[in-house]
């Protein structure tokens, strides 16, 4: 077994409640659930800050489109038509 290192952290009361419920319903210790969640987060290819940065970039792009105003000549379709098109699959 890998050597364990003690860490202390603060969680919200909502996290505590959900953690206790999940532990109880699965029979897995709270510590194991936290370790598994931490491993998944650390092994993920998109860190949270990078994901937030991507969202901020997307919002900036959307705002730049909005700043341009309406499309010249207007749109040639009605919103309702998007839902009336036959499926192609």
PDB file of N, CA and C in Angstrom:
ATOM      1  N   UNK A   1       0.840  -1.178   0.000  1.00  0.00           N
ATOM      2  CA  UNK A   1       0.000   0.000   0.000  1.00  0.00           C
ATOM      3  C   UNK A   1       0.886   1.242   0.000  1.00  0.00           C
ATOM      4  N   UNK A   2       0.468   2.219  -0.766  1.00  0.00           N
ATOM      5  CA  UNK A   2       1.219   3.468  -0.849  1.00  0.00           C
ATOM      6  C   UNK A   2       1.142   4.219   0.479  1.00  0.00           C
ATOM      7  N   UNK A   3       2.223   4.895   0.839  1.00  0.00           N
ATOM      8  CA  UNK A   3       2.265   5.660   2.081  1.00  0.00           C
ATOM      9  C   UNK A   3       1.263   6.810   2.011  1.00  0.00           C
ATOM     10  N   UNK A   4       0.486   6.980   3.051  1.00  0.00           N
ATOM     11  CA  UNK A   4      -0.504   8.045   3.126  1.00  0.00           C
ATOM     12  C   UNK A   4       0.082   9.254   3.843  1.00  0.00           C
ATOM     13  N   UNK A   5      -0.337  10.443   3.420  1.00  0.00           N
ATOM     14  CA  UNK A   5       0.078  11.698   4.034  1.00  0.00           C
ATOM     15  C   UNK A   5      -1.181  12.395   4.522  1.00  0.00           C
ATOM     16  N   UNK A   6      -1.177  12.835   5.764  1.00  0.00           N
ATOM     17  CA  UNK A   6      -2.348  13.492   6.334  1.00  0.00           C
ATOM     18  C   UNK A   6      -2.476  14.917   5.802  1.00  0.00           C
ATOM     19  N   UNK A   7      -3.665  15.273   5.330  1.00  0.00           N
ATOM     20  CA  UNK A   7      -3.985  16.622   4.876  1.00  0.00           C
ATOM     21  C   UNK A   7      -5.298  17.026   5.523  1.00  0.00           C
ATOM     22  N   UNK A   8      -5.421  18.285   5.852  1.00  0.00           N
ATOM     23  CA  UNK A   8      -6.676  18.801   6.385  1.00  0.00           C
ATOM     24  C   UNK A   8      -7.187  19.868   5.427  1.00  0.00           C
ATOM     25  N   UNK A   9      -8.493  19.882   5.209  1.00  0.00           N
ATOM     26  CA  UNK A   9      -9.072  20.884   4.335  1.00  0.00           C
ATOM     27  C   UNK A   9     -10.475  21.235   4.813  1.00  0.00           C
ATOM     28  N   UNK A  10     -10.931  22.386   4.370  1.00  0.00           N
ATOM     29  CA  UNK A  10     -12.281  22.824   4.720  1.00  0.00           C
ATOM     30  C   UNK A  10     -13.206  22.552   3.540  1.00  0.00           C
ATOM     31  N   UNK A  11     -14.399  22.034   3.846  1.00  0.00           N
ATOM     32  CA  UNK A  11     -15.414  21.817   2.827  1.00  0.00           C
ATOM     33  C   UNK A  11     -16.697  22.480   3.300  1.00  0.00           C
ATOM     34  N   UNK A  12     -17.601  22.738   2.375  1.00  0.00           N
ATOM     35  CA  UNK A  12     -18.870  23.361   2.741  1.00  0.00           C
ATOM     36  C   UNK A  12     -19.759  22.340   3.445  1.00  0.00           C
ATOM     37  N   UNK A  13     -20.762  22.824   4.140  1.00  0.00           N
ATOM     38  CA  UNK A  13     -21.693  21.904   4.805  1.00  0.00           C
ATOM     39  C   UNK A  13     -22.456  21.083   3.772  1.00  0.00           C
ATOM     40  N   UNK A  14     -22.681  21.656   2.590  1.00  0.00           N
ATOM     41  CA  UNK A  14     -23.346  20.902   1.522  1.00  0.00           C
ATOM     42  C   UNK A  14     -22.453  19.756   1.053  1.00  0.00           C
ATOM     43  N   UNK A  15     -21.149  20.044   0.886  1.00  0.00           N
ATOM     44  CA  UNK A  15     -20.218  18.978   0.512  1.00  0.00           C
ATOM     45  C   UNK A  15     -20.199  17.884   1.574  1.00  0.00           C
ATOM     46  N   UNK A  16     -20.176  18.284   2.838  1.00  0.00           N
ATOM     47  CA  UNK A  16     -20.142  17.301   3.921  1.00  0.00           C
ATOM     48  C   UNK A  16     -21.365  16.397   3.881  1.00  0.00           C
ATOM     49  N   UNK A  17     -22.522  17.001   3.694  1.00  0.00           N
ATOM     50  CA  UNK A  17     -23.765  16.233   3.655  1.00  0.00           C
ATOM     51  C   UNK A  17     -23.761  15.243   2.499  1.00  0.00           C
ATOM     52  N   UNK A  18     -23.363  15.711   1.315  1.00  0.00           N
ATOM     53  CA  UNK A  18     -23.336  14.841   0.140  1.00  0.00           C
ATOM     54  C   UNK A  18     -22.282  13.748   0.290  1.00  0.00           C
ATOM     55  N   UNK A  19     -21.149  14.101   0.872  1.00  0.00           N
ATOM     56  CA  UNK A  19     -20.080  13.128   1.084  1.00  0.00           C
ATOM     57  C   UNK A  19     -20.533  12.015   2.025  1.00  0.00           C
ATOM     58  N   UNK A  20     -21.184  12.400   3.129  1.00  0.00           N
ATOM     59  CA  UNK A  20     -21.679  11.405   4.079  1.00  0.00           C
ATOM     60  C   UNK A  20     -22.736  10.509   3.430  1.00  0.00           C
ATOM     61  N   UNK A  21     -23.627  11.098   2.652  1.00  0.00           N
ATOM     62  CA  UNK A  21     -24.671  10.318   1.971  1.00  0.00           C
ATOM     63  C   UNK A  21     -24.059   9.325   0.991  1.00  0.00           C
ATOM     64  N   UNK A  22     -23.108   9.809   0.178  1.00  0.00           N
ATOM     65  CA  UNK A  22     -22.475   8.942  -0.814  1.00  0.00           C
ATOM     66  C   UNK A  22     -21.711   7.811  -0.133  1.00  0.00           C
ATOM     67  N   UNK A  23     -21.037   8.126   0.954  1.00  0.00           N
ATOM     68  CA  UNK A  23     -20.288   7.112   1.703  1.00  0.00           C
ATOM     69  C   UNK A  23     -21.238   6.058   2.256  1.00  0.00           C
ATOM     70  N   UNK A  24     -22.341   6.514   2.792  1.00  0.00           N
ATOM     71  CA  UNK A  24     -23.316   5.602   3.377  1.00  0.00           C
ATOM     72  C   UNK A  24     -23.958   4.702   2.320  1.00  0.00           C
ATOM     73  N   UNK A  25     -24.330   5.285   1.185  1.00  0.00           N
ATOM     74  CA  UNK A  25     -25.030   4.497   0.161  1.00  0.00           C
ATOM     75  C   UNK A  25     -24.098   3.554  -0.596  1.00  0.00           C
ATOM     76  N   UNK A  26     -22.803   3.887  -0.676  1.00  0.00           N
ATOM     77  CA  UNK A  26     -21.876   3.034  -1.427  1.00  0.00           C
ATOM     78  C   UNK A  26     -21.048   2.107  -0.539  1.00  0.00           C
ATOM     79  N   UNK A  27     -20.986   2.418   0.762  1.00  0.00           N
ATOM     80  CA  UNK A  27     -20.153   1.625   1.658  1.00  0.00           C
ATOM     81  C   UNK A  27     -18.668   1.927   1.508  1.00  0.00           C
ATOM     82  N   UNK A  28     -18.347   3.039   0.862  1.00  0.00           N
ATOM     83  CA  UNK A  28     -16.961   3.468   0.655  1.00  0.00           C
ATOM     84  C   UNK A  28     -16.674   4.595   1.640  1.00  0.00           C
ATOM     85  N   UNK A  29     -15.497   4.573   2.248  1.00  0.00           N
ATOM     86  CA  UNK A  29     -15.177   5.605   3.244  1.00  0.00           C
ATOM     87  C   UNK A  29     -15.140   6.994   2.611  1.00  0.00           C
ATOM     88  N   UNK A  30     -15.403   7.999   3.433  1.00  0.00           N
ATOM     89  CA  UNK A  30     -15.347   9.383   2.960  1.00  0.00           C
ATOM     90  C   UNK A  30     -13.951   9.704   2.422  1.00  0.00           C
ATOM     91  N   UNK A  31     -12.930   9.231   3.107  1.00  0.00           N
ATOM     92  CA  UNK A  31     -11.558   9.472   2.671  1.00  0.00           C
ATOM     93  C   UNK A  31     -11.289   8.903   1.294  1.00  0.00           C
ATOM     94  N   UNK A  32     -11.779   7.684   1.044  1.00  0.00           N
ATOM     95  CA  UNK A  32     -11.570   7.050  -0.261  1.00  0.00           C
ATOM     96  C   UNK A  32     -12.293   7.829  -1.349  1.00  0.00           C
ATOM     97  N   UNK A  33     -13.487   8.314  -1.068  1.00  0.00           N
ATOM     98  CA  UNK A  33     -14.233   9.115  -2.049  1.00  0.00           C
ATOM     99  C   UNK A  33     -13.456  10.390  -2.382  1.00  0.00           C
ATOM    100  N   UNK A  34     -12.936  11.062  -1.360  1.00  0.00           N
ATOM    101  CA  UNK A  34     -12.163  12.290  -1.576  1.00  0.00           C
ATOM    102  C   UNK A  34     -10.897  11.983  -2.369  1.00  0.00           C
ATOM    103  N   UNK A  35     -10.190  10.891  -2.026  1.00  0.00           N
ATOM    104  CA  UNK A  35      -8.969  10.533  -2.761  1.00  0.00           C
ATOM    105  C   UNK A  35      -9.274  10.229  -4.228  1.00  0.00           C
ATOM    106  N   UNK A  36     -10.366   9.509  -4.477  1.00  0.00           N
ATOM    107  CA  UNK A  36     -10.744   9.195  -5.852  1.00  0.00           C
ATOM    108  C   UNK A  36     -11.081  10.460  -6.634  1.00  0.00           C
ATOM    109  N   UNK A  37     -11.837  11.367  -6.011  1.00  0.00           N
ATOM    110  CA  UNK A  37     -12.196  12.625  -6.675  1.00  0.00           C
ATOM    111  C   UNK A  37     -10.945  13.450  -6.971  1.00  0.00           C
ATOM    112  N   UNK A  38     -10.017  13.488  -6.026  1.00  0.00           N
ATOM    113  CA  UNK A  38      -8.779  14.228  -6.206  1.00  0.00           C
ATOM    114  C   UNK A  38      -7.955  13.620  -7.344  1.00  0.00           C
ATOM    115  N   UNK A  39      -7.870  12.310  -7.398  1.00  0.00           N
ATOM    116  CA  UNK A  39      -7.137  11.648  -8.484  1.00  0.00           C
ATOM    117  C   UNK A  39      -7.750  11.967  -9.836  1.00  0.00           C
ATOM    118  N   UNK A  40      -9.067  11.899  -9.925  1.00  0.00           N
ATOM    119  CA  UNK A  40      -9.735  12.207 -11.198  1.00  0.00           C
ATOM    120  C   UNK A  40      -9.461  13.640 -11.620  1.00  0.00           C
ATOM    121  N   UNK A  41      -9.533  14.563 -10.683  1.00  0.00           N
ATOM    122  CA  UNK A  41      -9.291  15.974 -10.997  1.00  0.00           C
ATOM    123  C   UNK A  41      -7.856  16.184 -11.456  1.00  0.00           C
ATOM    124  N   UNK A  42      -6.906  15.634 -10.724  1.00  0.00           N
ATOM    125  CA  UNK A  42      -5.498  15.837 -11.054  1.00  0.00           C
ATOM    126  C   UNK A  42      -5.092  15.140 -12.347  1.00  0.00           C
ATOM    127  N   UNK A  43      -5.771  14.049 -12.695  1.00  0.00           N
ATOM    128  CA  UNK A  43      -5.459  13.321 -13.923  1.00  0.00           C
ATOM    129  C   UNK A  43      -6.197  13.861 -15.149  1.00  0.00           C
ATOM    130  N   UNK A  44      -7.157  14.765 -14.937  1.00  0.00           N
ATOM    131  CA  UNK A  44      -7.928  15.272 -16.071  1.00  0.00           C
ATOM    132  C   UNK A  44      -7.034  16.132 -16.955  1.00  0.00           C
ATOM    133  N   UNK A  45      -7.368  16.167 -18.240  1.00  0.00           N
ATOM    134  CA  UNK A  45      -6.541  16.894 -19.200  1.00  0.00           C
ATOM    135  C   UNK A  45      -6.839  18.391 -19.221  1.00  0.00           C
ATOM    136  N   UNK A  46      -7.972  18.806 -18.663  1.00  0.00           N
ATOM    137  CA  UNK A  46      -8.319  20.226 -18.663  1.00  0.00           C
ATOM    138  C   UNK A  46      -8.443  20.711 -17.228  1.00  0.00           C
ATOM    139  N   UNK A  47      -7.410  21.366 -16.728  1.00  0.00           N
ATOM    140  CA  UNK A  47      -7.506  21.911 -15.373  1.00  0.00           C
ATOM    141  C   UNK A  47      -8.631  22.934 -15.285  1.00  0.00           C
ATOM    142  N   UNK A  48      -9.190  23.100 -14.127  1.00  0.00           N
ATOM    143  CA  UNK A  48     -10.338  23.983 -13.936  1.00  0.00           C
ATOM    144  C   UNK A  48     -10.058  25.411 -14.387  1.00  0.00           C
ATOM    145  N   UNK A  49      -8.881  25.962 -14.036  1.00  0.00           N
ATOM    146  CA  UNK A  49      -8.580  27.335 -14.426  1.00  0.00           C
ATOM    147  C   UNK A  49      -8.511  27.472 -15.937  1.00  0.00           C
ATOM    148  N   UNK A  50      -7.953  26.479 -16.607  1.00  0.00           N
ATOM    149  CA  UNK A  50      -7.887  26.532 -18.060  1.00  0.00           C
ATOM    150  C   UNK A  50      -9.299  26.494 -18.638  1.00  0.00           C
ATOM    151  N   UNK A  51     -10.157  25.654 -18.064  1.00  0.00           N
ATOM    152  CA  UNK A  51     -11.533  25.590 -18.523  1.00  0.00           C
ATOM    153  C   UNK A  51     -12.238  26.922 -18.343  1.00  0.00           C
ATOM    154  N   UNK A  52     -11.995  27.577 -17.222  1.00  0.00           N
ATOM    155  CA  UNK A  52     -12.575  28.896 -16.984  1.00  0.00           C
ATOM    156  C   UNK A  52     -12.030  29.897 -17.976  1.00  0.00           C
ATOM    157  N   UNK A  53     -10.749  29.828 -18.262  1.00  0.00           N
ATOM    158  CA  UNK A  53     -10.137  30.723 -19.220  1.00  0.00           C
ATOM    159  C   UNK A  53     -10.781  30.543 -20.592  1.00  0.00           C
ATOM    160  N   UNK A  54     -11.033  29.294 -20.963  1.00  0.00           N
ATOM    161  CA  UNK A  54     -11.691  29.029 -22.242  1.00  0.00           C
ATOM    162  C   UNK A  54     -13.078  29.655 -22.277  1.00  0.00           C
ATOM    163  N   UNK A  55     -13.804  29.552 -21.194  1.00  0.00           N
ATOM    164  CA  UNK A  55     -15.137  30.132 -21.133  1.00  0.00           C
ATOM    165  C   UNK A  55     -15.057  31.650 -21.238  1.00  0.00           C
ATOM    166  N   UNK A  56     -14.083  32.259 -20.579  1.00  0.00           N
ATOM    167  CA  UNK A  56     -13.918  33.713 -20.660  1.00  0.00           C
ATOM    168  C   UNK A  56     -13.600  34.129 -22.093  1.00  0.00           C
ATOM    169  N   UNK A  57     -12.778  33.347 -22.790  1.00  0.00           N
ATOM    170  CA  UNK A  57     -12.473  33.629 -24.200  1.00  0.00           C
ATOM    171  C   UNK A  57     -13.742  33.541 -25.042  1.00  0.00           C
ATOM    172  N   UNK A  58     -14.546  32.531 -24.787  1.00  0.00           N
ATOM    173  CA  UNK A  58     -15.789  32.356 -25.534  1.00  0.00           C
ATOM    174  C   UNK A  58     -16.740  33.529 -25.291  1.00  0.00           C
ATOM    175  N   UNK A  59     -16.851  33.966 -24.048  1.00  0.00           N
ATOM    176  CA  UNK A  59     -17.718  35.111 -23.724  1.00  0.00           C
ATOM    177  C   UNK A  59     -17.227  36.369 -24.432  1.00  0.00           C
ATOM    178  N   UNK A  60     -15.921  36.570 -24.490  1.00  0.00           N
ATOM    179  CA  UNK A  60     -15.368  37.736 -25.190  1.00  0.00           C
ATOM    180  C   UNK A  60     -15.722  37.676 -26.678  1.00  0.00           C
ATOM    181  N   UNK A  61     -15.646  36.472 -27.261  1.00  0.00           N
ATOM    182  CA  UNK A  61     -16.003  36.302 -28.669  1.00  0.00           C
ATOM    183  C   UNK A  61     -17.480  36.622 -28.900  1.00  0.00           C
ATOM    184  N   UNK A  62     -18.340  36.120 -28.030  1.00  0.00           N
ATOM    185  CA  UNK A  62     -19.782  36.381 -28.152  1.00  0.00           C
ATOM    186  C   UNK A  62     -20.067  37.875 -28.045  1.00  0.00           C
ATOM    187  N   UNK A  63     -19.427  38.531 -27.080  1.00  0.00           N
ATOM    188  CA  UNK A  63     -19.635  39.979 -26.913  1.00  0.00           C
ATOM    189  C   UNK A  63     -19.144  40.758 -28.120  1.00  0.00           C
ATOM    190  N   UNK A  64     -18.055  40.293 -28.748  1.00  0.00           N
ATOM    191  CA  UNK A  64     -17.561  40.983 -29.949  1.00  0.00           C
ATOM    192  C   UNK A  64     -18.565  40.852 -31.089  1.00  0.00           C
ATOM    193  N   UNK A  65     -19.212  39.694 -31.210  1.00  0.00           N
ATOM    194  CA  UNK A  65     -20.251  39.522 -32.230  1.00  0.00           C
ATOM    195  C   UNK A  65     -21.454  40.409 -31.935  1.00  0.00           C
ATOM    196  N   UNK A  66     -21.841  40.475 -30.657  1.00  0.00           N
ATOM    197  CA  UNK A  66     -22.973  41.308 -30.279  1.00  0.00           C
ATOM    198  C   UNK A  66     -22.694  42.784 -30.564  1.00  0.00           C
ATOM    199  N   UNK A  67     -21.451  43.204 -30.358  1.00  0.00           N
ATOM    200  CA  UNK A  67     -21.085  44.602 -30.577  1.00  0.00           C
ATOM    201  C   UNK A  67     -21.185  44.999 -32.046  1.00  0.00           C
ATOM    202  N   UNK A  68     -21.074  44.025 -32.942  1.00  0.00           N
ATOM    203  CA  UNK A  68     -21.180  44.309 -34.373  1.00  0.00           C
ATOM    204  C   UNK A  68     -22.611  44.654 -34.780  1.00  0.00           C
ATOM    205  N   UNK A  69     -23.568  44.301 -33.953  1.00  0.00           N
ATOM    206  CA  UNK A  69     -24.959  44.596 -34.266  1.00  0.00           C
ATOM    207  C   UNK A  69     -25.562  43.561 -35.196  1.00  0.00           C
ATOM    208  N   UNK A  70     -26.753  43.880 -35.727  1.00  0.00           N
ATOM    209  CA  UNK A  70     -27.452  42.925 -36.589  1.00  0.00           C
ATOM    210  C   UNK A  70     -26.653  42.603 -37.853  1.00  0.00           C
ATOM    211  N   UNK A  71     -26.904  41.419 -38.390  1.00  0.00           N
ATOM    212  CA  UNK A  71     -26.266  40.976 -39.619  1.00  0.00           C
ATOM    213  C   UNK A  71     -26.824  41.808 -40.776  1.00  0.00           C
ATOM    214  N   UNK A  72     -25.960  42.334 -41.645  1.00  0.00           N
ATOM    215  CA  UNK A  72     -26.469  43.111 -42.795  1.00  0.00           C
ATOM    216  C   UNK A  72     -27.444  42.279 -43.617  1.00  0.00           C
ATOM    217  N   UNK A  73     -28.570  42.867 -43.948  1.00  0.00           N
ATOM    218  CA  UNK A  73     -29.583  42.162 -44.723  1.00  0.00           C
ATOM    219  C   UNK A  73     -30.513  41.327 -43.862  1.00  0.00           C
ATOM    220  N   UNK A  74     -30.197  41.202 -42.584  1.00  0.00           N
ATOM    221  CA  UNK A  74     -31.037  40.436 -41.672  1.00  0.00           C
ATOM    222  C   UNK A  74     -30.944  38.939 -41.925  1.00  0.00           C
ATOM    223  N   UNK A  75     -31.563  38.201 -41.091  1.00  0.00           N
ATOM    224  CA  UNK A  75     -31.543  36.753 -41.279  1.00  0.00           C
ATOM    225  C   UNK A  75     -32.686  36.348 -42.196  1.00  0.00           C
ATOM    226  N   UNK A  76     -32.527  35.209 -42.801  1.00  0.00           N
ATOM    227  CA  UNK A  76     -33.511  34.765 -43.797  1.00  0.00           C
ATOM    228  C   UNK A  76     -34.354  33.611 -43.285  1.00  0.00           C
ATOM    229  N   UNK A  77     -34.309  33.344 -42.011  1.00  0.00           N
ATOM    230  CA  UNK A  77     -35.050  32.227 -41.446  1.00  0.00           C
ATOM    231  C   UNK A  77     -35.763  32.679 -40.176  1.00  0.00           C
ATOM    232  N   UNK A  78     -36.755  31.916 -39.807  1.00  0.00           N
ATOM    233  CA  UNK A  78     -37.469  32.157 -38.555  1.00  0.00           C
ATOM    234  C   UNK A  78     -37.083  31.074 -37.564  1.00  0.00           C
ATOM    235  N   UNK A  79     -37.048  31.423 -36.322  1.00  0.00           N
ATOM    236  CA  UNK A  79     -36.648  30.487 -35.283  1.00  0.00           C
ATOM    237  C   UNK A  79     -37.474  29.197 -35.331  1.00  0.00           C
ATOM    238  N   UNK A  80     -38.755  29.338 -35.553  1.00  0.00           N
ATOM    239  CA  UNK A  80     -39.647  28.180 -35.573  1.00  0.00           C
ATOM    240  C   UNK A  80     -39.260  27.195 -36.668  1.00  0.00           C
ATOM    241  N   UNK A  81     -38.686  27.699 -37.776  1.00  0.00           N
ATOM    242  CA  UNK A  81     -38.300  26.833 -38.881  1.00  0.00           C
ATOM    243  C   UNK A  81     -37.185  25.860 -38.478  1.00  0.00           C
ATOM    244  N   UNK A  82     -36.397  26.233 -37.512  1.00  0.00           N
ATOM    245  CA  UNK A  82     -35.318  25.357 -37.060  1.00  0.00           C
ATOM    246  C   UNK A  82     -35.868  24.065 -36.482  1.00  0.00           C
ATOM    247  N   UNK A  83     -37.054  24.125 -35.917  1.00  0.00           N
ATOM    248  CA  UNK A  83     -37.652  22.958 -35.284  1.00  0.00           C
ATOM    249  C   UNK A  83     -38.533  22.168 -36.235  1.00  0.00           C
ATOM    250  N   UNK A  84     -38.825  22.740 -37.396  1.00  0.00           N
ATOM    251  CA  UNK A  84     -39.686  22.067 -38.357  1.00  0.00           C
ATOM    252  C   UNK A  84     -38.926  21.294 -39.405  1.00  0.00           C
ATOM    253  N   UNK A  85     -37.606  21.396 -39.405  1.00  0.00           N
ATOM    254  CA  UNK A  85     -36.813  20.716 -40.421  1.00  0.00           C
ATOM    255  C   UNK A  85     -36.849  19.202 -40.168  1.00  0.00           C
ATOM    256  N   UNK A  86     -36.925  18.425 -41.233  1.00  0.00           N
ATOM    257  CA  UNK A  86     -36.902  16.960 -41.056  1.00  0.00           C
ATOM    258  C   UNK A  86     -35.520  16.503 -40.603  1.00  0.00           C
ATOM    259  N   UNK A  87     -35.496  15.453 -39.843  1.00  0.00           N
ATOM    260  CA  UNK A  87     -34.228  14.879 -39.370  1.00  0.00           C
ATOM    261  C   UNK A  87     -33.513  14.212 -40.527  1.00  0.00           C
ATOM    262  N   UNK A  88     -32.193  14.253 -40.473  1.00  0.00           N
ATOM    263  CA  UNK A  88     -31.403  13.655 -41.562  1.00  0.00           C
ATOM    264  C   UNK A  88     -30.667  12.405 -41.147  1.00  0.00           C
ATOM    265  N   UNK A  89     -30.969  11.872 -39.956  1.00  0.00           N
ATOM    266  CA  UNK A  89     -30.243  10.670 -39.514  1.00  0.00           C
ATOM    267  C   UNK A  89     -31.001   9.412 -39.704  1.00  0.00           C
TER     268      UNK A  89
END
